[in-house]
mmCIF file of C-alpha atoms in Angstrom:
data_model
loop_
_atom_site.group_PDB
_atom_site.id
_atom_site.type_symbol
_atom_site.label_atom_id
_atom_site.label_comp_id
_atom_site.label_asym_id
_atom_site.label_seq_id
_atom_site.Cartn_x
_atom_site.Cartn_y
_atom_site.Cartn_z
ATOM 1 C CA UNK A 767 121.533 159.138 90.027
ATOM 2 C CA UNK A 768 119.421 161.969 89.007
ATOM 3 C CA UNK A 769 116.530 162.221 86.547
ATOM 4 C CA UNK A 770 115.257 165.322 84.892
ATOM 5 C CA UNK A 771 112.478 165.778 82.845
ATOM 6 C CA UNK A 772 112.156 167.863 80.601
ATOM 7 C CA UNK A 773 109.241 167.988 78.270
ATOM 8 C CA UNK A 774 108.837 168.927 74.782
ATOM 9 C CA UNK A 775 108.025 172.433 73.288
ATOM 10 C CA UNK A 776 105.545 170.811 71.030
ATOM 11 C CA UNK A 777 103.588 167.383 70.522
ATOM 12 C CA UNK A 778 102.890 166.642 67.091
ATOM 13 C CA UNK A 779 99.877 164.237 66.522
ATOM 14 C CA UNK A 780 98.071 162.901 63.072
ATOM 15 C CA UNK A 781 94.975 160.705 63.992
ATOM 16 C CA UNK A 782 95.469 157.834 61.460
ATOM 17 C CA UNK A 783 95.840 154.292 62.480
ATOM 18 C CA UNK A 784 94.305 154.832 66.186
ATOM 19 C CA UNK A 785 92.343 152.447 67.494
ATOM 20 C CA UNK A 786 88.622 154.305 68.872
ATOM 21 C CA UNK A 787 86.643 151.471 69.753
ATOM 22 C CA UNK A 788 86.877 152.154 73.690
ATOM 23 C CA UNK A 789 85.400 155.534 73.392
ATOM 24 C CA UNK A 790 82.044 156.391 73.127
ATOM 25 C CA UNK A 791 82.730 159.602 71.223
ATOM 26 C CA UNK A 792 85.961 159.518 69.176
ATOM 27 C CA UNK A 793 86.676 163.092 70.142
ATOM 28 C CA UNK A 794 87.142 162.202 73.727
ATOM 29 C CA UNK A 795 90.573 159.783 72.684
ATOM 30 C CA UNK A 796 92.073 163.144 71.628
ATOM 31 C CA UNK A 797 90.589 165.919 74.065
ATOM 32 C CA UNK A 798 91.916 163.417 76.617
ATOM 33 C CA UNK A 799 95.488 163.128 75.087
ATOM 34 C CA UNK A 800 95.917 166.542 74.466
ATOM 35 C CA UNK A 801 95.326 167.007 78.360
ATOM 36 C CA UNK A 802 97.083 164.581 79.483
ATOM 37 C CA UNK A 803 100.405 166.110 77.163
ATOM 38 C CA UNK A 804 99.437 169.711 78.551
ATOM 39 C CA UNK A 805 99.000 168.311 82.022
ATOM 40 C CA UNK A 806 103.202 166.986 81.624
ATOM 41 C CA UNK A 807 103.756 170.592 80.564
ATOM 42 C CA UNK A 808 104.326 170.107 77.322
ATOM 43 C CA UNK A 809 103.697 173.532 75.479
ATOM 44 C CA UNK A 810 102.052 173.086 72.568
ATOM 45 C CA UNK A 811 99.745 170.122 70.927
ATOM 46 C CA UNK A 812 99.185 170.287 67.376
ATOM 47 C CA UNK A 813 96.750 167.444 65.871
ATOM 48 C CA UNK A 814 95.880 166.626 61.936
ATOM 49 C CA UNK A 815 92.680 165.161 61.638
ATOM 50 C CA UNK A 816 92.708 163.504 57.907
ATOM 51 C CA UNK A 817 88.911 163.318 57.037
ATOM 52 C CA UNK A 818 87.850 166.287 58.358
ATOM 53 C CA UNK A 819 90.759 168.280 56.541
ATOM 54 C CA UNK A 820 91.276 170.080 60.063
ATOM 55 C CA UNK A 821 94.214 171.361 62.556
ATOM 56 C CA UNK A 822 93.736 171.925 66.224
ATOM 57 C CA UNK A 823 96.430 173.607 68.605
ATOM 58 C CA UNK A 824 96.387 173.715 71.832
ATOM 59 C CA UNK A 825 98.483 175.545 74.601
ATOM 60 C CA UNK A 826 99.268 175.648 78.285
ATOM 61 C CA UNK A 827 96.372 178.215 79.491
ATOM 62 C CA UNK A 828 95.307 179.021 76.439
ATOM 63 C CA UNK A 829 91.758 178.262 74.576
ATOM 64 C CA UNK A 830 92.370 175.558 72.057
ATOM 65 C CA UNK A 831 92.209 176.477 68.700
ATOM 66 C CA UNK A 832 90.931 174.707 65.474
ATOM 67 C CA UNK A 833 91.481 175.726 61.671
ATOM 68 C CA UNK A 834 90.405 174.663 58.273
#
């Protein structure tokens, strides 16, 4: 039997309820997941960040962008 993968267009993330305590700097849990999601060719990452009020998107070979 065959498998195909085929990732999604877009990732959406919200940062509440994730555990930090194994990174030194929290921003490192999400640069790294956002990689990680581009890396399996998903398209696009979108994350909500709650306390800072703040969107970030991110795209295959593209400079990540952050609004608000």
């Amino acid at each position: 039997m065959m498998c195909l993968y085929s990732p999604p267009l877009v990732d959406i993330e919200a940062d509440t309820h994730t555990d930090l305590s194994g990174f030194e700097n929290p921003l490192n849990y999400y640069h790294q997941k956002t990689q990680i999601l581009l890396d399996l060719r998903v398209q696009q990452v979108i994350w909500f960040f709650s306390d800072s009020q703040k969107v970030t998107v991110a795209q295959l070979q593209k400079a990540w962008i952050t609004m608000g």
